[in-house]
Amino acid sequence: MEEEVHMGNNSRKKRKIVFPYGNYHRYYGYRVGKTLKQDPRMELMQTQWFQDKDVLDIGCNEGHVTIALAQKYRVQSMCGVDIDSGLIFRAGKNLQTESGVQGAEVVLKSRDWSEYINENGTENDEDESFDPVAMENEVESVATESLRSLTGKELLERVQFKNVNFLHCSWRSHICDTVLCLSVAKWIHLNWGDEGLIQLFVKIYRLLRPGGVLILEPQPWKSYEKKKWVTEVARENFRNIVIRPDLFSAFLLDKIGFKSCAQITQDVPDCSAGFSRPLFLYTK
């Protein structure tokens, strides 16, 4: 992506903007385009994954999907997290716009997700034992019902956004029913390698309640190849990746502990070029 930079005397120079974490400020414009009213992935979601559930959206960007799911399925609570503070600011603005509540009115949240996040501590209430390093070594050998939409203060009460690095903060165990990880795994993989990917999966597994689900949209390997040049860190991690996307399912089932995997779709219809990717449902 490029932007024009004015250098004076009517001269202009193109400066490339780098998004090392996939934190594109116009991501939904790239993915959805101008002809669609909503993200095509919305049509693939099912009521039982969201209605009256506590939901976490990892890498929520500007929060459009986060808010739309909360509205359509009347979640019990919804938290979107993203590493980019600017995107979280926009998500908050989008939430206020969708609620229709004007001004800086303070709303008491039905659930404060801050209670479950410790940005500088160790994992809380852990009841499963994982050794990410041992796992990394071992792997080298291996249609919805109609609901009244959430609006107004009720929407503001149930949805919130947090500016955190999901990997670098601890989470209490068994705090949510559904986790969304849509087109995020590649960026964690390129920035923190196999170890970061393992941490991602372990943390998700721990914070899910028994019977909870992970909705995962992994990017294909060819997408990694296109973005490996984004930073030197990404280039180095790319060279050392062992757990490629085609191994994710086996790893999540055999090493992390998910009970089952179902493919929601092979291709997302009506997506812009490059965004029609498989979606998977993992059940704890």
Short mmCIF file of N, CA and C in Angstrom, two decimals, residues 91-272:
data_model
loop_
_atom_site.label_atom_id
_atom_site.label_comp_id
_atom_site.label_asym_id
_atom_site.label_seq_id
_atom_site.Cartn_x
_atom_site.Cartn_y
_atom_site.Cartn_z
N ALA A 91 -12.68 1.03 16.07
CA ALA A 91 -13.69 0.05 16.44
C ALA A 91 -14.66 0.64 17.47
N GLY A 92 -14.11 1.37 18.44
CA GLY A 92 -14.96 2.02 19.43
C GLY A 92 -15.90 3.03 18.81
N LYS A 93 -15.39 3.79 17.84
CA LYS A 93 -16.23 4.75 17.13
C LYS A 93 -17.32 4.04 16.32
N ASN A 94 -16.95 2.94 15.67
CA ASN A 94 -17.93 2.17 14.92
C ASN A 94 -19.02 1.60 15.82
N LEU A 95 -18.62 1.17 17.00
CA LEU A 95 -19.59 0.64 17.96
C LEU A 95 -20.58 1.71 18.38
N GLN A 96 -20.08 2.90 18.66
CA GLN A 96 -20.97 3.99 19.05
C GLN A 96 -21.92 4.35 17.91
N THR A 97 -21.41 4.36 16.69
CA THR A 97 -22.25 4.68 15.53
C THR A 97 -23.35 3.64 15.36
N GLU A 98 -22.99 2.35 15.46
CA GLU A 98 -23.98 1.29 15.28
C GLU A 98 -25.01 1.28 16.40
N SER A 99 -24.61 1.70 17.58
CA SER A 99 -25.56 1.71 18.71
C SER A 99 -26.62 2.79 18.55
N GLY A 100 -26.24 3.87 17.86
CA GLY A 100 -27.16 4.98 17.72
C GLY A 100 -27.21 5.88 18.94
N VAL A 101 -26.35 5.59 19.93
CA VAL A 101 -26.28 6.40 21.15
C VAL A 101 -25.27 7.50 20.93
N GLN A 102 -25.69 8.74 21.01
CA GLN A 102 -24.83 9.87 20.74
C GLN A 102 -24.16 10.39 22.01
N GLY A 103 -23.03 11.07 21.80
CA GLY A 103 -22.34 11.69 22.92
C GLY A 103 -21.45 10.72 23.65
N ALA A 104 -20.84 11.18 24.72
CA ALA A 104 -19.89 10.38 25.48
C ALA A 104 -20.55 9.73 26.69
N GLU A 105 -21.73 9.21 26.50
CA GLU A 105 -22.46 8.61 27.60
C GLU A 105 -21.75 7.35 28.09
N VAL A 106 -21.55 7.27 29.42
CA VAL A 106 -20.87 6.12 30.01
C VAL A 106 -21.88 5.00 30.21
N VAL A 107 -21.53 3.81 29.73
CA VAL A 107 -22.42 2.66 29.84
C VAL A 107 -21.76 1.59 30.69
N LEU A 108 -22.48 1.06 31.66
CA LEU A 108 -21.97 -0.02 32.49
C LEU A 108 -21.96 -1.31 31.69
N LYS A 109 -20.80 -1.92 31.53
CA LYS A 109 -20.69 -3.14 30.74
C LYS A 109 -21.32 -4.31 31.49
N SER A 110 -21.99 -5.17 30.72
CA SER A 110 -22.57 -6.36 31.33
C SER A 110 -21.48 -7.30 31.81
N ARG A 111 -20.29 -7.18 31.20
CA ARG A 111 -19.15 -8.00 31.60
C ARG A 111 -17.89 -7.23 31.27
N ASP A 112 -17.04 -6.99 32.25
CA ASP A 112 -15.79 -6.27 32.01
C ASP A 112 -14.69 -7.27 31.75
N TRP A 113 -14.29 -7.39 30.49
CA TRP A 113 -13.28 -8.37 30.11
C TRP A 113 -11.91 -8.04 30.70
N SER A 114 -11.73 -6.83 31.18
CA SER A 114 -10.44 -6.47 31.78
C SER A 114 -10.13 -7.35 32.99
N GLU A 115 -11.16 -7.86 33.64
CA GLU A 115 -10.97 -8.71 34.80
C GLU A 115 -10.28 -10.02 34.43
N TYR A 116 -10.34 -10.39 33.16
CA TYR A 116 -9.81 -11.68 32.73
C TYR A 116 -8.48 -11.57 32.02
N ILE A 117 -7.98 -10.34 31.87
CA ILE A 117 -6.74 -10.11 31.14
C ILE A 117 -5.69 -9.54 32.09
N ASN A 118 -4.50 -10.14 32.09
CA ASN A 118 -3.38 -9.63 32.86
C ASN A 118 -2.24 -9.40 31.88
N GLU A 119 -1.98 -8.13 31.57
CA GLU A 119 -1.00 -7.81 30.52
C GLU A 119 0.44 -8.03 30.96
N ASN A 120 0.70 -8.17 32.26
CA ASN A 120 2.08 -8.29 32.72
C ASN A 120 2.30 -9.47 33.65
N GLY A 121 1.35 -10.38 33.70
CA GLY A 121 1.46 -11.47 34.66
C GLY A 121 1.55 -12.83 34.00
N THR A 122 1.39 -13.85 34.82
CA THR A 122 1.41 -15.22 34.34
C THR A 122 -0.01 -15.71 34.16
N GLU A 123 -0.16 -16.84 33.49
CA GLU A 123 -1.48 -17.39 33.25
C GLU A 123 -2.17 -17.69 34.59
N ASN A 124 -3.47 -17.41 34.64
CA ASN A 124 -4.25 -17.64 35.85
C ASN A 124 -5.11 -18.88 35.71
N ASP A 125 -5.36 -19.54 36.83
CA ASP A 125 -6.31 -20.66 36.87
C ASP A 125 -6.00 -21.73 35.84
N GLU A 126 -4.75 -22.00 35.60
CA GLU A 126 -4.40 -23.01 34.61
C GLU A 126 -4.73 -24.40 35.15
N ASP A 127 -5.37 -25.21 34.32
CA ASP A 127 -5.67 -26.57 34.71
C ASP A 127 -5.22 -27.57 33.66
N GLU A 128 -4.55 -27.10 32.62
CA GLU A 128 -3.96 -27.99 31.63
C GLU A 128 -2.46 -27.74 31.61
N SER A 129 -1.71 -28.78 31.32
CA SER A 129 -0.25 -28.66 31.31
C SER A 129 0.26 -28.74 29.89
N PHE A 130 0.96 -27.67 29.45
CA PHE A 130 1.50 -27.63 28.10
C PHE A 130 2.97 -27.25 28.15
N ASP A 131 3.74 -27.80 27.25
CA ASP A 131 5.14 -27.43 27.07
C ASP A 131 5.32 -27.04 25.62
N PRO A 132 5.19 -25.72 25.29
CA PRO A 132 5.28 -25.29 23.89
C PRO A 132 6.57 -25.72 23.19
N VAL A 133 7.70 -25.69 23.90
CA VAL A 133 8.96 -26.07 23.28
C VAL A 133 8.95 -27.55 22.92
N ALA A 134 8.45 -28.38 23.85
CA ALA A 134 8.36 -29.81 23.58
C ALA A 134 7.42 -30.08 22.41
N MET A 135 6.33 -29.33 22.35
CA MET A 135 5.39 -29.49 21.25
C MET A 135 6.04 -29.16 19.92
N GLU A 136 6.81 -28.07 19.90
CA GLU A 136 7.44 -27.63 18.66
C GLU A 136 8.44 -28.68 18.18
N ASN A 137 9.16 -29.31 19.11
CA ASN A 137 10.10 -30.35 18.73
C ASN A 137 9.37 -31.59 18.24
N GLU A 138 8.27 -31.92 18.91
CA GLU A 138 7.53 -33.13 18.56
C GLU A 138 6.87 -33.02 17.20
N VAL A 139 6.40 -31.83 16.86
CA VAL A 139 5.68 -31.68 15.61
C VAL A 139 6.58 -31.92 14.41
N GLU A 140 7.85 -31.76 14.58
CA GLU A 140 8.77 -32.00 13.48
C GLU A 140 8.72 -33.46 13.05
N SER A 141 8.19 -34.37 13.88
CA SER A 141 8.08 -35.77 13.52
C SER A 141 6.62 -36.10 13.12
N VAL A 142 5.84 -35.31 13.01
CA VAL A 142 4.43 -35.55 12.73
C VAL A 142 3.58 -34.89 11.50
N ALA A 143 -27.47 -22.41 8.22
CA ALA A 143 -28.63 -21.49 7.97
C ALA A 143 -29.22 -21.04 9.28
N THR A 144 -29.39 -19.68 9.61
CA THR A 144 -29.57 -19.19 10.98
C THR A 144 -30.99 -18.70 11.27
N GLU A 145 -31.37 -18.82 12.56
CA GLU A 145 -32.71 -18.37 12.93
C GLU A 145 -32.76 -16.85 13.11
N SER A 146 -33.97 -16.27 12.99
CA SER A 146 -34.14 -14.82 13.08
C SER A 146 -34.15 -14.39 14.54
N LEU A 147 -33.39 -13.34 14.87
CA LEU A 147 -33.31 -12.82 16.22
C LEU A 147 -33.47 -11.31 16.19
N ARG A 148 -33.96 -10.76 17.26
CA ARG A 148 -34.07 -9.31 17.37
C ARG A 148 -32.66 -8.75 17.56
N SER A 149 -32.28 -7.85 16.68
CA SER A 149 -30.92 -7.34 16.68
C SER A 149 -30.62 -6.49 17.91
N LEU A 150 -29.38 -6.61 18.41
CA LEU A 150 -28.93 -5.76 19.51
C LEU A 150 -28.75 -4.33 19.01
N THR A 151 -29.27 -3.37 19.74
CA THR A 151 -29.11 -1.97 19.37
C THR A 151 -28.96 -1.13 20.63
N GLY A 152 -28.69 0.15 20.43
CA GLY A 152 -28.70 1.12 21.51
C GLY A 152 -27.78 0.79 22.67
N LYS A 153 -28.23 1.11 23.87
CA LYS A 153 -27.43 0.90 25.07
C LYS A 153 -27.11 -0.58 25.29
N GLU A 154 -28.04 -1.43 24.88
CA GLU A 154 -27.82 -2.86 25.07
C GLU A 154 -26.61 -3.33 24.28
N LEU A 155 -26.42 -2.81 23.07
CA LEU A 155 -25.25 -3.14 22.27
C LEU A 155 -23.98 -2.63 22.94
N LEU A 156 -24.03 -1.40 23.44
CA LEU A 156 -22.87 -0.83 24.12
C LEU A 156 -22.52 -1.59 25.39
N GLU A 157 -23.52 -2.13 26.05
CA GLU A 157 -23.29 -2.88 27.28
C GLU A 157 -22.60 -4.21 27.02
N ARG A 158 -22.88 -4.81 25.87
CA ARG A 158 -22.41 -6.18 25.64
C ARG A 158 -21.13 -6.28 24.82
N VAL A 159 -20.73 -5.21 24.16
CA VAL A 159 -19.55 -5.24 23.28
C VAL A 159 -18.49 -4.28 23.79
N GLN A 160 -17.25 -4.73 23.76
CA GLN A 160 -16.14 -3.84 24.10
C GLN A 160 -14.91 -4.24 23.31
N PHE A 161 -13.96 -3.30 23.21
CA PHE A 161 -12.73 -3.52 22.46
C PHE A 161 -11.53 -3.21 23.35
N LYS A 162 -10.47 -4.02 23.21
CA LYS A 162 -9.27 -3.87 24.01
C LYS A 162 -8.02 -3.84 23.12
N ASN A 163 -7.14 -2.89 23.39
CA ASN A 163 -5.87 -2.80 22.68
C ASN A 163 -4.81 -3.61 23.43
N VAL A 164 -4.65 -4.88 23.06
CA VAL A 164 -3.66 -5.75 23.69
C VAL A 164 -3.03 -6.65 22.64
N ASN A 165 -1.83 -7.14 22.94
CA ASN A 165 -1.20 -8.20 22.17
C ASN A 165 -1.66 -9.51 22.81
N PHE A 166 -2.46 -10.27 22.10
CA PHE A 166 -3.04 -11.48 22.66
C PHE A 166 -1.98 -12.43 23.22
N LEU A 167 -0.83 -12.50 22.56
CA LEU A 167 0.23 -13.41 23.01
C LEU A 167 0.91 -12.95 24.29
N HIS A 168 1.00 -11.64 24.47
CA HIS A 168 1.83 -11.10 25.54
C HIS A 168 1.05 -10.73 26.80
N CYS A 169 -0.17 -11.20 26.91
CA CYS A 169 -0.90 -11.03 28.15
C CYS A 169 -1.50 -12.38 28.54
N SER A 170 -1.76 -12.54 29.82
CA SER A 170 -2.30 -13.81 30.29
C SER A 170 -3.82 -13.72 30.39
N TRP A 171 -4.45 -14.87 30.33
CA TRP A 171 -5.91 -14.95 30.35
C TRP A 171 -6.35 -16.00 31.36
N ARG A 172 -7.43 -15.71 32.04
CA ARG A 172 -7.99 -16.72 32.93
C ARG A 172 -8.59 -17.85 32.11
N SER A 173 -8.59 -19.04 32.66
CA SER A 173 -9.12 -20.20 31.97
C SER A 173 -10.65 -20.21 32.00
N HIS A 174 -11.23 -20.82 30.96
CA HIS A 174 -12.67 -21.10 30.91
C HIS A 174 -13.52 -19.84 31.02
N ILE A 175 -13.20 -18.82 30.23
CA ILE A 175 -13.94 -17.55 30.34
C ILE A 175 -14.86 -17.29 29.15
N CYS A 176 -14.75 -18.08 28.09
CA CYS A 176 -15.61 -17.79 26.94
C CYS A 176 -16.04 -19.08 26.22
N ASP A 177 -17.06 -18.93 25.40
CA ASP A 177 -17.66 -20.06 24.70
C ASP A 177 -17.18 -20.17 23.25
N THR A 178 -16.85 -19.02 22.66
CA THR A 178 -16.48 -18.99 21.25
C THR A 178 -15.30 -18.04 21.05
N VAL A 179 -14.33 -18.48 20.26
CA VAL A 179 -13.19 -17.63 19.89
C VAL A 179 -13.13 -17.54 18.37
N LEU A 180 -13.03 -16.31 17.87
CA LEU A 180 -12.84 -16.06 16.45
C LEU A 180 -11.37 -15.74 16.21
N CYS A 181 -10.78 -16.41 15.21
CA CYS A 181 -9.40 -16.13 14.81
C CYS A 181 -9.39 -16.13 13.29
N LEU A 182 -9.80 -15.00 12.71
CA LEU A 182 -10.05 -14.91 11.29
C LEU A 182 -8.90 -14.19 10.57
N SER A 183 -8.18 -14.92 9.73
CA SER A 183 -7.06 -14.35 8.96
C SER A 183 -6.04 -13.64 9.86
N VAL A 184 -5.72 -14.28 10.97
CA VAL A 184 -4.78 -13.72 11.95
C VAL A 184 -3.55 -14.60 12.12
N ALA A 185 -3.72 -15.92 12.00
CA ALA A 185 -2.65 -16.86 12.34
C ALA A 185 -1.35 -16.58 11.58
N LYS A 186 -1.46 -16.22 10.30
CA LYS A 186 -0.26 -15.95 9.51
C LYS A 186 0.60 -14.85 10.13
N TRP A 187 -0.05 -13.80 10.60
CA TRP A 187 0.70 -12.66 11.12
C TRP A 187 1.37 -12.99 12.44
N ILE A 188 0.72 -13.79 13.26
CA ILE A 188 1.35 -14.26 14.49
C ILE A 188 2.52 -15.18 14.14
N HIS A 189 2.32 -16.03 13.16
CA HIS A 189 3.34 -16.97 12.71
C HIS A 189 4.57 -16.25 12.19
N LEU A 190 4.37 -15.24 11.34
CA LEU A 190 5.51 -14.52 10.75
C LEU A 190 6.24 -13.66 11.77
N ASN A 191 5.53 -13.16 12.77
CA ASN A 191 6.16 -12.28 13.76
C ASN A 191 6.77 -13.02 14.94
N TRP A 192 6.20 -14.20 15.29
CA TRP A 192 6.68 -14.92 16.48
C TRP A 192 6.99 -16.39 16.21
N GLY A 193 6.95 -16.79 14.95
CA GLY A 193 7.37 -18.13 14.58
C GLY A 193 6.45 -19.23 15.09
N ASP A 194 6.94 -20.47 14.99
CA ASP A 194 6.16 -21.62 15.46
C ASP A 194 5.82 -21.51 16.94
N GLU A 195 6.76 -20.98 17.73
CA GLU A 195 6.51 -20.84 19.16
C GLU A 195 5.33 -19.91 19.42
N GLY A 196 5.24 -18.81 18.66
CA GLY A 196 4.11 -17.90 18.82
C GLY A 196 2.81 -18.54 18.41
N LEU A 197 2.83 -19.32 17.33
CA LEU A 197 1.62 -20.01 16.89
C LEU A 197 1.15 -20.99 17.95
N ILE A 198 2.08 -21.73 18.53
CA ILE A 198 1.74 -22.68 19.59
C ILE A 198 1.13 -21.95 20.78
N GLN A 199 1.72 -20.82 21.16
CA GLN A 199 1.17 -20.03 22.26
C GLN A 199 -0.25 -19.58 21.95
N LEU A 200 -0.48 -19.16 20.72
CA LEU A 200 -1.82 -18.75 20.30
C LEU A 200 -2.82 -19.88 20.53
N PHE A 201 -2.51 -21.06 20.02
CA PHE A 201 -3.44 -22.18 20.12
C PHE A 201 -3.64 -22.63 21.57
N VAL A 202 -2.55 -22.64 22.35
CA VAL A 202 -2.65 -23.05 23.76
C VAL A 202 -3.52 -22.07 24.55
N LYS A 203 -3.30 -20.77 24.35
CA LYS A 203 -4.09 -19.77 25.07
C LYS A 203 -5.57 -19.87 24.70
N ILE A 204 -5.85 -20.05 23.42
CA ILE A 204 -7.25 -20.18 23.00
C ILE A 204 -7.89 -21.39 23.67
N TYR A 205 -7.19 -22.51 23.67
CA TYR A 205 -7.73 -23.74 24.26
C TYR A 205 -8.03 -23.55 25.74
N ARG A 206 -7.12 -22.89 26.44
CA ARG A 206 -7.29 -22.71 27.88
C ARG A 206 -8.46 -21.81 28.23
N LEU A 207 -8.65 -20.74 27.45
CA LEU A 207 -9.69 -19.80 27.84
C LEU A 207 -11.09 -20.26 27.41
N LEU A 208 -11.17 -21.27 26.52
CA LEU A 208 -12.47 -21.81 26.14
C LEU A 208 -13.03 -22.71 27.24
N ARG A 209 -14.32 -22.62 27.44
CA ARG A 209 -15.00 -23.55 28.35
C ARG A 209 -15.15 -24.91 27.67
N PRO A 210 -15.35 -25.97 28.44
CA PRO A 210 -15.60 -27.28 27.83
C PRO A 210 -16.78 -27.20 26.86
N GLY A 211 -16.60 -27.73 25.66
CA GLY A 211 -17.64 -27.64 24.64
C GLY A 211 -17.56 -26.38 23.81
N GLY A 212 -16.65 -25.47 24.18
CA GLY A 212 -16.49 -24.22 23.44
C GLY A 212 -15.89 -24.46 22.06
N VAL A 213 -15.98 -23.44 21.20
CA VAL A 213 -15.52 -23.61 19.83
C VAL A 213 -14.55 -22.51 19.40
N LEU A 214 -13.62 -22.90 18.55
CA LEU A 214 -12.71 -21.98 17.87
C LEU A 214 -13.10 -21.94 16.40
N ILE A 215 -13.37 -20.74 15.88
CA ILE A 215 -13.62 -20.56 14.45
C ILE A 215 -12.35 -19.98 13.85
N LEU A 216 -11.67 -20.80 13.06
CA LEU A 216 -10.34 -20.46 12.56
C LEU A 216 -10.36 -20.29 11.04
N GLU A 217 -9.81 -19.18 10.58
CA GLU A 217 -9.63 -18.94 9.15
C GLU A 217 -8.13 -18.78 8.89
N PRO A 218 -7.43 -19.88 8.62
CA PRO A 218 -5.99 -19.78 8.37
C PRO A 218 -5.70 -19.29 6.96
N GLN A 219 -4.64 -18.52 6.82
CA GLN A 219 -4.21 -18.11 5.50
C GLN A 219 -3.37 -19.21 4.86
N PRO A 220 -3.45 -19.38 3.54
CA PRO A 220 -2.68 -20.43 2.86
C PRO A 220 -1.19 -20.11 2.83
N TRP A 221 -0.38 -21.12 2.59
CA TRP A 221 1.07 -20.95 2.58
C TRP A 221 1.52 -19.94 1.53
N LYS A 222 0.85 -19.91 0.39
CA LYS A 222 1.24 -18.96 -0.66
C LYS A 222 1.06 -17.52 -0.18
N SER A 223 0.14 -17.30 0.77
CA SER A 223 -0.04 -15.98 1.35
C SER A 223 1.15 -15.62 2.23
N TYR A 224 1.71 -16.62 2.93
CA TYR A 224 2.92 -16.42 3.72
C TYR A 224 4.06 -15.98 2.79
N GLU A 225 4.18 -16.67 1.67
CA GLU A 225 5.28 -16.38 0.75
C GLU A 225 5.22 -14.95 0.23
N LYS A 226 4.03 -14.42 0.06
CA LYS A 226 3.88 -13.06 -0.43
C LYS A 226 4.26 -12.02 0.63
N LYS A 227 4.04 -12.35 1.90
CA LYS A 227 4.24 -11.37 2.98
C LYS A 227 5.51 -11.60 3.80
N LYS A 228 6.31 -12.58 3.44
CA LYS A 228 7.52 -12.86 4.22
C LYS A 228 8.52 -11.72 4.17
N TRP A 229 8.39 -10.82 3.18
CA TRP A 229 9.34 -9.72 3.02
C TRP A 229 8.96 -8.49 3.83
N VAL A 230 7.87 -8.56 4.60
CA VAL A 230 7.38 -7.35 5.26
C VAL A 230 8.39 -6.80 6.27
N THR A 231 9.11 -7.70 6.97
CA THR A 231 10.16 -7.28 7.90
C THR A 231 11.25 -8.35 7.91
N GLU A 232 12.40 -8.00 8.46
CA GLU A 232 13.48 -8.98 8.60
C GLU A 232 13.07 -10.10 9.55
N VAL A 233 12.34 -9.75 10.61
CA VAL A 233 11.85 -10.77 11.54
C VAL A 233 10.95 -11.77 10.82
N ALA A 234 10.05 -11.28 9.98
CA ALA A 234 9.16 -12.15 9.22
C ALA A 234 9.95 -13.06 8.28
N ARG A 235 10.98 -12.52 7.64
CA ARG A 235 11.80 -13.33 6.73
C ARG A 235 12.50 -14.46 7.48
N GLU A 236 13.04 -14.13 8.64
CA GLU A 236 13.75 -15.15 9.43
C GLU A 236 12.78 -16.22 9.93
N ASN A 237 11.63 -15.79 10.45
CA ASN A 237 10.66 -16.77 10.94
C ASN A 237 10.12 -17.64 9.82
N PHE A 238 9.90 -17.04 8.65
CA PHE A 238 9.38 -17.80 7.51
C PHE A 238 10.32 -18.96 7.17
N ARG A 239 11.61 -18.70 7.21
CA ARG A 239 12.58 -19.74 6.86
C ARG A 239 12.55 -20.91 7.85
N ASN A 240 12.11 -20.64 9.07
CA ASN A 240 12.17 -21.66 10.12
C ASN A 240 10.83 -22.29 10.47
N ILE A 241 9.77 -21.91 9.78
CA ILE A 241 8.45 -22.44 10.10
C ILE A 241 8.37 -23.93 9.75
N VAL A 242 7.89 -24.71 10.70
CA VAL A 242 7.68 -26.15 10.51
C VAL A 242 6.18 -26.46 10.45
N ILE A 243 5.41 -25.77 11.31
CA ILE A 243 3.97 -26.05 11.39
C ILE A 243 3.24 -25.23 10.33
N ARG A 244 3.24 -25.72 9.11
CA ARG A 244 2.57 -25.01 8.02
C ARG A 244 1.05 -25.12 8.16
N PRO A 245 0.30 -24.26 7.48
CA PRO A 245 -1.17 -24.27 7.63
C PRO A 245 -1.83 -25.62 7.38
N ASP A 246 -1.27 -26.44 6.50
CA ASP A 246 -1.89 -27.74 6.24
C ASP A 246 -1.70 -28.71 7.41
N LEU A 247 -0.89 -28.34 8.40
CA LEU A 247 -0.69 -29.15 9.60
C LEU A 247 -1.49 -28.65 10.79
N PHE A 248 -2.17 -27.51 10.64
CA PHE A 248 -2.87 -26.92 11.77
C PHE A 248 -3.90 -27.87 12.39
N SER A 249 -4.71 -28.49 11.55
CA SER A 249 -5.79 -29.34 12.08
C SER A 249 -5.24 -30.49 12.90
N ALA A 250 -4.25 -31.19 12.36
CA ALA A 250 -3.65 -32.30 13.10
C ALA A 250 -3.03 -31.82 14.40
N PHE A 251 -2.39 -30.66 14.36
CA PHE A 251 -1.75 -30.12 15.55
C PHE A 251 -2.78 -29.75 16.62
N LEU A 252 -3.86 -29.09 16.22
CA LEU A 252 -4.89 -28.67 17.16
C LEU A 252 -5.60 -29.87 17.79
N LEU A 253 -5.76 -30.93 17.03
CA LEU A 253 -6.44 -32.12 17.54
C LEU A 253 -5.50 -33.01 18.35
N ASP A 254 -4.34 -33.29 17.81
CA ASP A 254 -3.44 -34.27 18.43
C ASP A 254 -2.57 -33.69 19.54
N LYS A 255 -2.19 -32.43 19.42
CA LYS A 255 -1.25 -31.84 20.38
C LYS A 255 -1.93 -30.88 21.37
N ILE A 256 -2.84 -30.06 20.88
CA ILE A 256 -3.49 -29.08 21.75
C ILE A 256 -4.63 -29.71 22.53
N GLY A 257 -5.41 -30.56 21.90
CA GLY A 257 -6.44 -31.29 22.64
C GLY A 257 -7.87 -31.08 22.20
N PHE A 258 -8.10 -30.34 21.11
CA PHE A 258 -9.47 -30.18 20.63
C PHE A 258 -10.04 -31.54 20.24
N LYS A 259 -11.34 -31.73 20.50
CA LYS A 259 -11.97 -33.03 20.28
C LYS A 259 -12.33 -33.28 18.82
N SER A 260 -12.71 -32.23 18.12
CA SER A 260 -13.16 -32.44 16.75
C SER A 260 -12.91 -31.20 15.89
N CYS A 261 -12.89 -31.44 14.58
CA CYS A 261 -12.73 -30.35 13.61
C CYS A 261 -13.74 -30.56 12.49
N ALA A 262 -14.44 -29.51 12.12
CA ALA A 262 -15.37 -29.55 10.99
C ALA A 262 -15.06 -28.38 10.08
N GLN A 263 -15.08 -28.62 8.79
CA GLN A 263 -14.84 -27.54 7.85
C GLN A 263 -16.16 -26.82 7.58
N ILE A 264 -16.21 -25.55 7.93
CA ILE A 264 -17.42 -24.75 7.72
C ILE A 264 -17.62 -24.52 6.23
N THR A 265 -16.53 -24.19 5.55
CA THR A 265 -16.59 -23.98 4.10
C THR A 265 -15.20 -24.11 3.51
N GLN A 266 -15.13 -24.49 2.25
CA GLN A 266 -13.87 -24.52 1.53
C GLN A 266 -13.55 -23.15 0.96
N ASP A 267 -14.58 -22.46 0.50
CA ASP A 267 -14.41 -21.13 -0.09
C ASP A 267 -15.49 -20.19 0.43
N VAL A 268 -15.10 -18.98 0.74
CA VAL A 268 -16.07 -17.96 1.16
C VAL A 268 -16.59 -17.28 -0.10
N PRO A 269 -17.89 -17.36 -0.37
CA PRO A 269 -18.42 -16.77 -1.61
C PRO A 269 -18.37 -15.25 -1.59
N ASP A 270 -18.28 -14.68 -2.78
CA ASP A 270 -18.38 -13.22 -2.99
C ASP A 270 -17.24 -12.43 -2.37
N CYS A 271 -16.14 -13.09 -2.01
CA CYS A 271 -15.00 -12.36 -1.45
C CYS A 271 -14.16 -11.74 -2.55
N SER A 272 -13.44 -10.69 -2.20
CA SER A 272 -12.48 -10.13 -3.12
C SER A 272 -11.38 -11.14 -3.39
#
